[in-house]
Amino acid sequence: MNEIITLGIETSCDETSASILKGGREILSNIISTQIPLHQKFGGVVPEIASRKHIVNIMPVIDESVRSAGIKLKDINQIAVTYGPGLVGALLVGVSTAKTLAFALDVPLIAVNHLEGHIFANFLTYKELEPPFLSLIVSGGHTALIKMKSYNEFEMIGQSRDDAAGEAFDKIARVMGLPYPGGPEIDKLAKTGNPNAVEFPIAKIEDFDFSFSGLKSAVLNYLNSANMKGESVNYADVAASFQKAVIDALVNKTIEAANKFNFDKIVLAGGVAANSALESTLKTNCEIYGLQFFYPSKILCTDNAAMIACRGFYKSLTNSFADESLNAVPGLRL
Ligand code: KG4
Ligand code: ZN
């Protein structure tokens, strides 16, 4: 094999994942072992349970990624691993495993920022995509607008001042009695509801920051007050109206930023990118404003190791390698 083979490892939250990438953009395998059913009965991710499950899963997942890629361990040229942001105990499992394997195989180690990984999921979906572009990252832990000038230059121009978009989806879903993770559940329920049924407020913030806590309180107040008055609530309408408010905030700011900074490409990333209404609303707006729109295939939107391997590959091109002192950085920023 004459192209670089990268093993990617991702354990930042509740998915244990390993991927084999050939060159920068060809996925040979992308194994994802999700812990969602395990955490569902607690209504959210329990950090200690997540770490313990990663410990059990990590080697079988790596073995499976190597086997299904049709390669041998000795064919791996480098190892890319998520070292933050995320849950510290969960990250440490991936980081320790990657360091040990890199030492045993005598190959370089690459430390990957999980958020950068989410953006790079798009390079796997679109072989022709190149920076510069404006990226909107919407995940369970982060909401941010990022100018990506080149493969290694990121500038954050706005972020959420409180809850991340995915976090707001998960919290509202929980009070409506929907299982964790709430985003896909609200997405599904909203399809049968009227997005204009309830007018929930969108925070008016002047720069490119976001805020979802006011919206979250407004939905909670609406549900509580209906409950106290003994009125029945149309949950599908509430889901659709809440979702519309989140999407309007995200889409308006993204288009405004693209126009202000003269970007002609918009790249969506992160778990909430899997939301069908967000995808279609952003797509329509991009068409109106003459912008090209990119979003990852569904499986690459949520956490996976292929996006980590891809980010690692591009980092390796600049000789940006980690050493054996690599540690997890739970609060890592871009
Ligand atoms: O990026 P991700 O897999 O993990 C983090 O890095 O945080 O994102 C997970 C988040 C969760 O909050 C989940 O509810 C949300 O993405 N999500 C969605 C959808 N699918 C996943 N939110 C809205 N609509 C969806 N279809
Ligand atoms: Zn993520």
mmCIF file of C-alpha atoms and ligand atoms in Angstrom:
data_model
loop_
_atom_site.group_PDB
_atom_site.id
_atom_site.type_symbol
_atom_site.label_atom_id
_atom_site.label_comp_id
_atom_site.label_asym_id
_atom_site.label_seq_id
_atom_site.Cartn_x
_atom_site.Cartn_y
_atom_site.Cartn_z
ATOM 1 C CA MET A 1 0.000 0.000 0.000
ATOM 2 C CA ASN A 2 1.577 3.281 -0.984
ATOM 3 C CA GLU A 3 -0.909 5.652 0.644
ATOM 4 C CA ILE A 4 -0.649 6.591 4.325
ATOM 5 C CA ILE A 5 -2.850 4.450 6.576
ATOM 6 C CA THR A 6 -4.197 6.295 9.626
ATOM 7 C CA LEU A 7 -5.925 4.642 12.565
ATOM 8 C CA GLY A 8 -8.375 7.072 14.203
ATOM 9 C CA ILE A 9 -9.611 6.618 17.792
ATOM 10 C CA GLU A 10 -12.546 8.500 19.342
ATOM 11 C CA THR A 11 -13.801 8.090 22.933
ATOM 12 C CA SER A 12 -14.721 11.642 24.007
ATOM 13 C CA CYS A 13 -18.298 10.924 25.081
ATOM 14 C CA ASP A 14 -20.594 7.940 24.623
ATOM 15 C CA GLU A 15 -19.373 6.339 21.384
ATOM 16 C CA THR A 16 -16.315 4.091 21.238
ATOM 17 C CA SER A 17 -15.060 4.363 17.673
ATOM 18 C CA ALA A 18 -12.063 3.310 15.571
ATOM 19 C CA SER A 19 -11.502 3.944 11.884
ATOM 20 C CA ILE A 20 -8.968 3.125 9.224
ATOM 21 C CA LEU A 21 -8.383 5.842 6.646
ATOM 22 C CA LYS A 22 -6.362 5.468 3.444
ATOM 23 C CA GLY A 23 -4.773 8.757 2.402
ATOM 24 C CA GLY A 24 -6.755 11.757 3.588
ATOM 25 C CA ARG A 25 -10.265 10.901 2.493
ATOM 26 C CA GLU A 26 -10.860 7.216 1.809
ATOM 27 C CA ILE A 27 -12.620 5.387 4.644
ATOM 28 C CA LEU A 28 -11.618 1.705 4.792
ATOM 29 C CA SER A 29 -13.572 1.163 8.011
ATOM 30 C CA ASN A 30 -15.433 3.253 10.588
ATOM 31 C CA ILE A 31 -16.615 1.151 13.541
ATOM 32 C CA ILE A 32 -18.861 2.883 16.066
ATOM 33 C CA SER A 33 -19.991 1.149 19.230
ATOM 34 C CA THR A 34 -22.630 3.341 20.808
ATOM 35 C CA GLN A 35 -23.402 3.376 24.535
ATOM 36 C CA ILE A 36 -26.704 5.233 24.074
ATOM 37 C CA PRO A 37 -28.949 2.350 25.308
ATOM 38 C CA LEU A 38 -26.800 2.119 28.460
ATOM 39 C CA HIS A 39 -27.197 5.802 29.341
ATOM 40 C CA GLN A 40 -30.839 6.087 28.274
ATOM 41 C CA LYS A 41 -32.241 4.928 31.591
ATOM 42 C CA PHE A 42 -30.405 7.802 33.322
ATOM 43 C CA GLY A 43 -31.688 10.394 30.831
ATOM 44 C CA GLY A 44 -28.153 11.407 29.816
ATOM 45 C CA VAL A 45 -24.514 10.312 29.749
ATOM 46 C CA VAL A 46 -23.138 9.112 33.111
ATOM 47 C CA PRO A 47 -19.384 9.876 32.888
ATOM 48 C CA GLU A 48 -18.090 7.010 35.007
ATOM 49 C CA ILE A 49 -20.225 4.442 33.191
ATOM 50 C CA ALA A 50 -18.990 5.885 29.871
ATOM 51 C CA SER A 51 -15.316 5.463 30.867
ATOM 52 C CA ARG A 52 -15.859 1.913 32.079
ATOM 53 C CA LYS A 53 -17.668 0.953 28.876
ATOM 54 C CA HIS A 54 -14.921 2.488 26.707
ATOM 55 C CA ILE A 55 -12.361 0.322 28.548
ATOM 56 C CA VAL A 56 -14.353 -2.790 27.692
ATOM 57 C CA ASN A 57 -15.048 -1.791 24.084
ATOM 58 C CA ILE A 58 -11.900 -0.098 22.856
ATOM 59 C CA MET A 59 -9.765 -3.109 21.846
ATOM 60 C CA PRO A 60 -12.600 -5.086 20.187
ATOM 61 C CA VAL A 61 -13.583 -1.938 18.256
ATOM 62 C CA ILE A 62 -9.994 -1.354 17.085
ATOM 63 C CA ASP A 63 -9.651 -5.049 16.138
ATOM 64 C CA GLU A 64 -12.876 -4.850 14.144
ATOM 65 C CA SER A 65 -11.776 -1.647 12.372
ATOM 66 C CA VAL A 66 -8.499 -3.298 11.295
ATOM 67 C CA ARG A 67 -10.203 -6.550 10.269
ATOM 68 C CA SER A 68 -12.994 -4.968 8.261
ATOM 69 C CA ALA A 69 -10.536 -2.596 6.537
ATOM 70 C CA GLY A 70 -8.745 -5.700 5.246
ATOM 71 C CA ILE A 71 -5.378 -4.628 6.676
ATOM 72 C CA LYS A 72 -3.013 -5.832 9.395
ATOM 73 C CA LEU A 73 -1.930 -3.850 12.482
ATOM 74 C CA LYS A 74 1.552 -3.556 10.957
ATOM 75 C CA ASP A 75 0.094 -1.657 7.959
ATOM 76 C CA ILE A 76 -0.887 1.284 10.203
ATOM 77 C CA ASN A 77 1.431 4.250 9.569
ATOM 78 C CA GLN A 78 0.119 6.667 12.213
ATOM 79 C CA ILE A 79 -2.480 6.954 14.967
ATOM 80 C CA ALA A 80 -4.807 9.929 15.490
ATOM 81 C CA VAL A 81 -6.722 10.249 18.755
ATOM 82 C CA THR A 82 -9.220 12.721 20.254
ATOM 83 C CA TYR A 83 -7.603 14.377 23.300
ATOM 84 C CA GLY A 84 -10.373 16.952 23.997
ATOM 85 C CA PRO A 85 -12.858 18.452 24.502
ATOM 86 C CA GLY A 86 -14.954 15.795 26.211
ATOM 87 C CA LEU A 87 -15.369 13.773 29.409
ATOM 88 C CA VAL A 88 -11.965 13.354 31.029
ATOM 89 C CA GLY A 89 -12.300 9.682 31.984
ATOM 90 C CA ALA A 90 -13.679 8.815 28.551
ATOM 91 C CA LEU A 91 -10.910 10.726 26.733
ATOM 92 C CA LEU A 92 -8.206 9.050 28.843
ATOM 93 C CA VAL A 93 -9.228 5.609 27.579
ATOM 94 C CA GLY A 94 -8.675 6.643 23.943
ATOM 95 C CA VAL A 95 -5.505 8.616 24.678
ATOM 96 C CA SER A 96 -3.871 5.808 26.708
ATOM 97 C CA THR A 97 -4.795 3.197 24.122
ATOM 98 C CA ALA A 98 -3.450 5.344 21.272
ATOM 99 C CA LYS A 99 -0.171 6.040 23.109
ATOM 100 C CA THR A 100 0.325 2.359 23.889
ATOM 101 C CA LEU A 101 -0.408 1.254 20.330
ATOM 102 C CA ALA A 102 1.791 3.981 18.832
ATOM 103 C CA PHE A 103 4.641 2.845 21.084
ATOM 104 C CA ALA A 104 4.110 -0.841 20.305
ATOM 105 C CA LEU A 105 3.846 -0.305 16.540
ATOM 106 C CA ASP A 106 6.532 2.405 16.566
ATOM 107 C CA VAL A 107 4.391 4.877 14.598
ATOM 108 C CA PRO A 108 3.713 8.607 15.149
ATOM 109 C CA LEU A 109 0.855 9.807 17.335
ATOM 110 C CA ILE A 110 -1.395 12.742 16.393
ATOM 111 C CA ALA A 111 -3.500 14.622 18.962
ATOM 112 C CA VAL A 112 -6.852 15.694 17.507
ATOM 113 C CA ASN A 113 -9.283 18.355 18.719
ATOM 114 C CA HIS A 114 -12.751 16.761 18.571
ATOM 115 C CA LEU A 115 -14.387 19.958 17.250
ATOM 116 C CA GLU A 116 -11.929 20.195 14.364
ATOM 117 C CA GLY A 117 -12.734 16.537 13.696
ATOM 118 C CA HIS A 118 -16.433 17.376 13.268
ATOM 119 C CA ILE A 119 -15.584 19.909 10.542
ATOM 120 C CA PHE A 120 -13.323 17.368 8.796
ATOM 121 C CA ALA A 121 -16.239 14.904 8.508
ATOM 122 C CA ASN A 122 -17.158 17.031 5.501
ATOM 123 C CA PHE A 123 -13.893 16.247 3.680
ATOM 124 C CA LEU A 124 -14.847 12.566 3.854
ATOM 125 C CA THR A 125 -18.288 13.248 2.400
ATOM 126 C CA TYR A 126 -17.103 15.690 -0.301
ATOM 127 C CA LYS A 127 -13.820 14.637 -1.932
ATOM 128 C CA GLU A 128 -13.537 17.987 -3.748
ATOM 129 C CA LEU A 129 -14.180 20.274 -0.751
ATOM 130 C CA GLU A 130 -11.317 22.663 0.108
ATOM 131 C CA PRO A 131 -10.975 25.577 2.553
ATOM 132 C CA PRO A 132 -11.566 28.507 2.874
ATOM 133 C CA PHE A 133 -15.132 28.269 4.159
ATOM 134 C CA LEU A 134 -17.369 29.228 7.061
ATOM 135 C CA SER A 135 -18.316 26.338 9.327
ATOM 136 C CA LEU A 136 -21.253 26.088 11.711
ATOM 137 C CA ILE A 137 -20.534 23.447 14.385
ATOM 138 C CA VAL A 138 -23.607 22.325 16.290
ATOM 139 C CA SER A 139 -23.070 19.459 18.707
ATOM 140 C CA GLY A 140 -24.160 18.317 22.148
ATOM 141 C CA GLY A 141 -21.450 20.381 23.818
ATOM 142 C CA HIS A 142 -20.732 23.221 21.391
ATOM 143 C CA THR A 143 -22.322 25.724 19.048
ATOM 144 C CA ALA A 144 -19.823 27.820 17.120
ATOM 145 C CA LEU A 145 -19.210 29.709 13.894
ATOM 146 C CA ILE A 146 -15.704 29.154 12.606
ATOM 147 C CA LYS A 147 -13.741 30.709 9.771
ATOM 148 C CA MET A 148 -11.636 27.921 8.325
ATOM 149 C CA LYS A 149 -8.967 29.642 6.285
ATOM 150 C CA SER A 150 -6.815 26.613 5.492
ATOM 151 C CA TYR A 151 -6.591 23.013 6.725
ATOM 152 C CA ASN A 152 -4.797 24.213 9.843
ATOM 153 C CA GLU A 153 -6.164 27.712 10.482
ATOM 154 C CA PHE A 154 -9.383 28.076 12.464
ATOM 155 C CA GLU A 155 -10.849 31.285 13.835
ATOM 156 C CA MET A 156 -13.916 31.211 16.028
ATOM 157 C CA ILE A 157 -16.110 34.252 15.376
ATOM 158 C CA GLY A 158 -19.048 33.305 17.594
ATOM 159 C CA GLN A 159 -20.269 30.672 20.018
ATOM 160 C CA SER A 160 -23.088 29.942 22.430
ATOM 161 C CA ARG A 161 -22.997 32.030 25.605
ATOM 162 C CA ASP A 162 -24.911 29.320 27.488
ATOM 163 C CA ASP A 163 -26.361 26.007 26.270
ATOM 164 C CA ALA A 164 -25.137 24.333 23.096
ATOM 165 C CA ALA A 165 -27.850 23.716 20.498
ATOM 166 C CA GLY A 166 -27.753 19.921 21.042
ATOM 167 C CA GLU A 167 -27.932 20.416 24.795
ATOM 168 C CA ALA A 168 -31.098 22.530 24.366
ATOM 169 C CA PHE A 169 -32.637 19.786 22.181
ATOM 170 C CA ASP A 170 -31.756 17.155 24.806
ATOM 171 C CA LYS A 171 -33.126 19.186 27.741
ATOM 172 C CA ILE A 172 -36.429 20.060 26.057
ATOM 173 C CA ALA A 173 -36.866 16.457 24.944
ATOM 174 C CA ARG A 174 -36.341 15.282 28.514
ATOM 175 C CA VAL A 175 -39.099 17.509 29.919
ATOM 176 C CA MET A 176 -41.401 16.255 27.175
ATOM 177 C CA GLY A 177 -40.696 12.692 28.355
ATOM 178 C CA LEU A 178 -38.681 11.708 25.259
ATOM 179 C CA PRO A 179 -35.650 9.378 25.565
ATOM 180 C CA TYR A 180 -31.980 10.458 25.430
ATOM 181 C CA PRO A 181 -30.567 11.706 23.096
ATOM 182 C CA GLY A 182 -33.445 14.107 22.527
ATOM 183 C CA GLY A 183 -32.289 15.707 19.265
ATOM 184 C CA PRO A 184 -33.344 12.881 16.927
ATOM 185 C CA GLU A 185 -36.614 12.458 18.901
ATOM 186 C CA ILE A 186 -37.553 16.139 18.547
ATOM 187 C CA ASP A 187 -36.543 16.003 14.882
ATOM 188 C CA LYS A 188 -38.959 13.085 14.368
ATOM 189 C CA LEU A 189 -41.809 14.535 16.435
ATOM 190 C CA ALA A 190 -41.484 17.979 14.819
ATOM 191 C CA LYS A 191 -42.240 16.469 11.408
ATOM 192 C CA THR A 192 -45.882 16.010 12.477
ATOM 193 C CA GLY A 193 -46.188 19.415 14.200
ATOM 194 C CA ASN A 194 -46.807 23.006 13.132
ATOM 195 C CA PRO A 195 -43.620 25.117 13.477
ATOM 196 C CA ASN A 196 -45.722 28.289 13.673
ATOM 197 C CA ALA A 197 -48.064 27.050 16.413
ATOM 198 C CA VAL A 198 -46.168 28.709 19.280
ATOM 199 C CA GLU A 199 -43.950 31.753 18.863
ATOM 200 C CA PHE A 200 -40.922 31.131 21.071
ATOM 201 C CA PRO A 201 -38.404 34.001 21.406
ATOM 202 C CA ILE A 202 -35.026 34.045 19.654
ATOM 203 C CA ALA A 203 -32.273 35.772 21.652
ATOM 204 C CA LYS A 204 -31.166 39.006 19.995
ATOM 205 C CA ILE A 205 -27.395 39.186 20.343
ATOM 206 C CA GLU A 206 -25.490 41.673 18.234
ATOM 207 C CA ASP A 207 -22.326 39.782 17.307
ATOM 208 C CA PHE A 208 -22.082 36.193 16.092
ATOM 209 C CA ASP A 209 -22.693 34.587 19.477
ATOM 210 C CA PHE A 210 -25.750 32.459 20.231
ATOM 211 C CA SER A 211 -27.889 31.949 23.330
ATOM 212 C CA PHE A 212 -30.434 29.193 23.870
ATOM 213 C CA SER A 213 -31.161 29.423 27.600
ATOM 214 C CA GLY A 214 -33.964 32.002 27.183
ATOM 215 C CA LEU A 215 -35.619 29.833 24.572
ATOM 216 C CA LYS A 216 -35.286 26.801 26.818
ATOM 217 C CA SER A 217 -36.962 28.679 29.717
ATOM 218 C CA ALA A 218 -39.745 29.889 27.412
ATOM 219 C CA VAL A 219 -40.544 26.309 26.356
ATOM 220 C CA LEU A 220 -40.432 25.101 29.975
ATOM 221 C CA ASN A 221 -42.736 27.960 31.080
ATOM 222 C CA TYR A 222 -45.144 27.184 28.260
ATOM 223 C CA LEU A 223 -45.320 23.506 29.270
ATOM 224 C CA ASN A 224 -45.603 24.265 33.015
ATOM 225 C CA SER A 225 -48.299 26.864 32.589
ATOM 226 C CA ALA A 226 -50.378 24.562 30.372
ATOM 227 C CA ASN A 227 -49.918 21.830 32.960
ATOM 228 C CA MET A 228 -51.047 24.101 35.827
ATOM 229 C CA LYS A 229 -54.126 25.220 33.918
ATOM 230 C CA GLY A 230 -54.918 21.613 33.096
ATOM 231 C CA GLU A 231 -54.718 22.374 29.360
ATOM 232 C CA SER A 232 -53.617 19.645 26.979
ATOM 233 C CA VAL A 233 -50.391 20.271 25.075
ATOM 234 C CA ASN A 234 -49.738 19.357 21.460
ATOM 235 C CA TYR A 235 -46.174 18.070 21.882
ATOM 236 C CA ALA A 236 -45.576 17.836 18.152
ATOM 237 C CA ASP A 237 -46.415 21.549 17.775
ATOM 238 C CA VAL A 238 -44.129 22.446 20.715
ATOM 239 C CA ALA A 239 -41.287 20.337 19.249
ATOM 240 C CA ALA A 240 -41.724 21.911 15.798
ATOM 241 C CA SER A 241 -41.948 25.471 17.179
ATOM 242 C CA PHE A 242 -38.921 25.017 19.469
ATOM 243 C CA GLN A 243 -36.911 23.455 16.642
ATOM 244 C CA LYS A 244 -37.843 26.320 14.309
ATOM 245 C CA ALA A 245 -36.631 28.890 16.867
ATOM 246 C CA VAL A 246 -33.249 27.121 17.205
ATOM 247 C CA ILE A 247 -32.875 26.749 13.446
ATOM 248 C CA ASP A 248 -33.812 30.386 12.731
ATOM 249 C CA ALA A 249 -31.123 31.578 15.164
ATOM 250 C CA LEU A 250 -28.487 29.268 13.665
ATOM 251 C CA VAL A 251 -29.324 29.945 10.036
ATOM 252 C CA ASN A 252 -29.726 33.743 10.344
ATOM 253 C CA LYS A 253 -26.336 34.192 12.027
ATOM 254 C CA THR A 254 -24.582 31.840 9.618
ATOM 255 C CA ILE A 255 -25.872 33.618 6.522
ATOM 256 C CA GLU A 256 -25.119 37.024 8.071
ATOM 257 C CA ALA A 257 -21.527 35.946 8.860
ATOM 258 C CA ALA A 258 -20.999 34.465 5.397
ATOM 259 C CA ASN A 259 -22.114 37.736 3.798
ATOM 260 C CA LYS A 260 -20.068 39.912 6.151
ATOM 261 C CA PHE A 261 -16.849 37.933 5.696
ATOM 262 C CA ASN A 262 -17.374 37.135 1.998
ATOM 263 C CA PHE A 263 -17.470 33.354 2.226
ATOM 264 C CA ASP A 264 -19.060 31.481 -0.640
ATOM 265 C CA LYS A 265 -19.097 28.058 1.073
ATOM 266 C CA ILE A 266 -20.985 27.037 4.222
ATOM 267 C CA VAL A 267 -20.014 23.799 5.957
ATOM 268 C CA LEU A 268 -22.314 22.306 8.605
ATOM 269 C CA ALA A 269 -20.859 19.977 11.267
ATOM 270 C CA GLY A 270 -21.644 18.182 14.548
ATOM 271 C CA GLY A 271 -24.399 15.921 15.815
ATOM 272 C CA VAL A 272 -27.198 18.472 15.287
ATOM 273 C CA ALA A 273 -26.167 18.622 11.606
ATOM 274 C CA ALA A 274 -28.155 15.372 11.367
ATOM 275 C CA ASN A 275 -31.332 17.429 11.948
ATOM 276 C CA SER A 276 -33.379 17.262 8.760
ATOM 277 C CA ALA A 277 -35.065 20.660 9.194
ATOM 278 C CA LEU A 278 -31.748 22.437 9.933
ATOM 279 C CA GLU A 279 -30.209 20.869 6.855
ATOM 280 C CA SER A 280 -33.108 21.834 4.569
ATOM 281 C CA THR A 281 -33.496 25.387 5.970
ATOM 282 C CA LEU A 282 -29.786 26.132 5.654
ATOM 283 C CA LYS A 283 -29.750 24.615 2.180
ATOM 284 C CA THR A 284 -32.661 26.807 1.028
ATOM 285 C CA ASN A 285 -31.045 29.933 2.474
ATOM 286 C CA CYS A 286 -27.708 29.107 0.853
ATOM 287 C CA GLU A 287 -29.482 28.813 -2.496
ATOM 288 C CA ILE A 288 -31.158 32.202 -1.986
ATOM 289 C CA TYR A 289 -27.831 33.870 -1.173
ATOM 290 C CA GLY A 290 -25.805 32.041 -3.842
ATOM 291 C CA LEU A 291 -23.694 30.079 -1.338
ATOM 292 C CA GLN A 292 -22.487 26.498 -1.737
ATOM 293 C CA PHE A 293 -23.711 24.258 1.058
ATOM 294 C CA PHE A 294 -21.982 21.158 2.488
ATOM 295 C CA TYR A 295 -23.073 18.838 5.293
ATOM 296 C CA PRO A 296 -21.768 15.400 6.334
ATOM 297 C CA SER A 297 -23.525 12.125 5.598
ATOM 298 C CA LYS A 298 -25.689 11.124 8.620
ATOM 299 C CA ILE A 299 -23.242 8.603 10.100
ATOM 300 C CA LEU A 300 -20.407 11.167 9.966
ATOM 301 C CA CYS A 301 -22.470 13.925 11.691
ATOM 302 C CA THR A 302 -22.412 12.318 15.143
ATOM 303 C CA ASP A 303 -19.245 11.155 16.913
ATOM 304 C CA ASN A 304 -17.050 8.805 14.875
ATOM 305 C CA ALA A 305 -13.350 8.029 14.468
ATOM 306 C CA ALA A 306 -13.182 8.537 10.685
ATOM 307 C CA MET A 307 -13.452 12.313 11.145
ATOM 308 C CA ILE A 308 -10.677 12.120 13.784
ATOM 309 C CA ALA A 309 -8.423 10.133 11.426
ATOM 310 C CA CYS A 310 -9.106 12.670 8.653
ATOM 311 C CA ARG A 311 -8.207 15.635 10.875
ATOM 312 C CA GLY A 312 -5.141 13.688 12.040
ATOM 313 C CA PHE A 313 -4.030 13.023 8.469
ATOM 314 C CA TYR A 314 -4.063 16.741 7.571
ATOM 315 C CA LYS A 315 -2.264 17.599 10.813
ATOM 316 C CA SER A 316 0.438 15.039 10.001
ATOM 317 C CA LEU A 317 1.134 16.834 6.709
ATOM 318 C CA THR A 318 2.509 19.730 8.792
ATOM 319 C CA ASN A 319 4.570 17.360 10.978
ATOM 320 C CA SER A 320 2.392 18.212 13.950
ATOM 321 C CA PHE A 321 2.856 15.091 16.077
ATOM 322 C CA ALA A 322 2.298 14.405 19.772
ATOM 323 C CA ASP A 323 4.659 12.566 22.108
ATOM 324 C CA GLU A 324 4.235 10.127 24.990
ATOM 325 C CA SER A 325 3.384 12.976 27.385
ATOM 326 C CA LEU A 326 0.014 13.533 25.639
ATOM 327 C CA ASN A 327 -2.802 13.947 28.165
ATOM 328 C CA ALA A 328 -6.566 14.420 27.888
ATOM 329 C CA VAL A 329 -7.717 18.065 27.855
ATOM 330 C CA PRO A 330 -11.450 18.040 28.697
ATOM 331 C CA GLY A 331 -11.932 21.792 28.179
ATOM 332 C CA LEU A 332 -9.848 22.031 24.979
ATOM 333 C CA ARG A 333 -10.794 24.957 22.725
ATOM 334 C CA LEU A 334 -10.272 25.433 19.017
HETATM 335 O O1 KG4 B 1 -21.526 15.795 17.909
HETATM 336 P P1 KG4 B 1 -22.250 14.865 18.796
HETATM 337 O O2 KG4 B 1 -22.446 13.447 18.353
HETATM 338 O O3 KG4 B 1 -21.573 14.809 20.206
HETATM 339 C C1 KG4 B 1 -20.907 15.908 20.740
HETATM 340 O O4 KG4 B 1 -19.738 16.141 20.338
HETATM 341 O O5 KG4 B 1 -21.546 16.611 21.564
HETATM 342 O O6 KG4 B 1 -23.665 15.552 19.071
HETATM 343 C C2 KG4 B 1 -24.636 14.954 19.867
HETATM 344 C C3 KG4 B 1 -25.822 15.907 19.884
HETATM 345 C C4 KG4 B 1 -26.890 15.484 20.905
HETATM 346 O O7 KG4 B 1 -27.247 16.626 21.659
HETATM 347 C C5 KG4 B 1 -28.034 15.015 20.023
HETATM 348 O O8 KG4 B 1 -29.306 15.211 20.615
HETATM 349 C C6 KG4 B 1 -27.859 15.882 18.804
HETATM 350 O O9 KG4 B 1 -26.464 15.921 18.614
HETATM 351 N N1 KG4 B 1 -28.518 15.322 17.615
HETATM 352 C C7 KG4 B 1 -29.548 15.933 16.999
HETATM 353 C C8 KG4 B 1 -29.963 15.061 15.957
HETATM 354 N N2 KG4 B 1 -29.131 13.964 15.965
HETATM 355 C C9 KG4 B 1 -28.250 14.153 16.992
HETATM 356 N N3 KG4 B 1 -30.161 17.106 17.247
HETATM 357 C C10 KG4 B 1 -31.199 17.444 16.467
HETATM 358 N N4 KG4 B 1 -31.646 16.660 15.461
HETATM 359 C C11 KG4 B 1 -31.066 15.480 15.162
HETATM 360 N N5 KG4 B 1 -31.521 14.716 14.157
HETATM 361 ZN ZN ZN B 2 -18.996 15.372 18.862
#
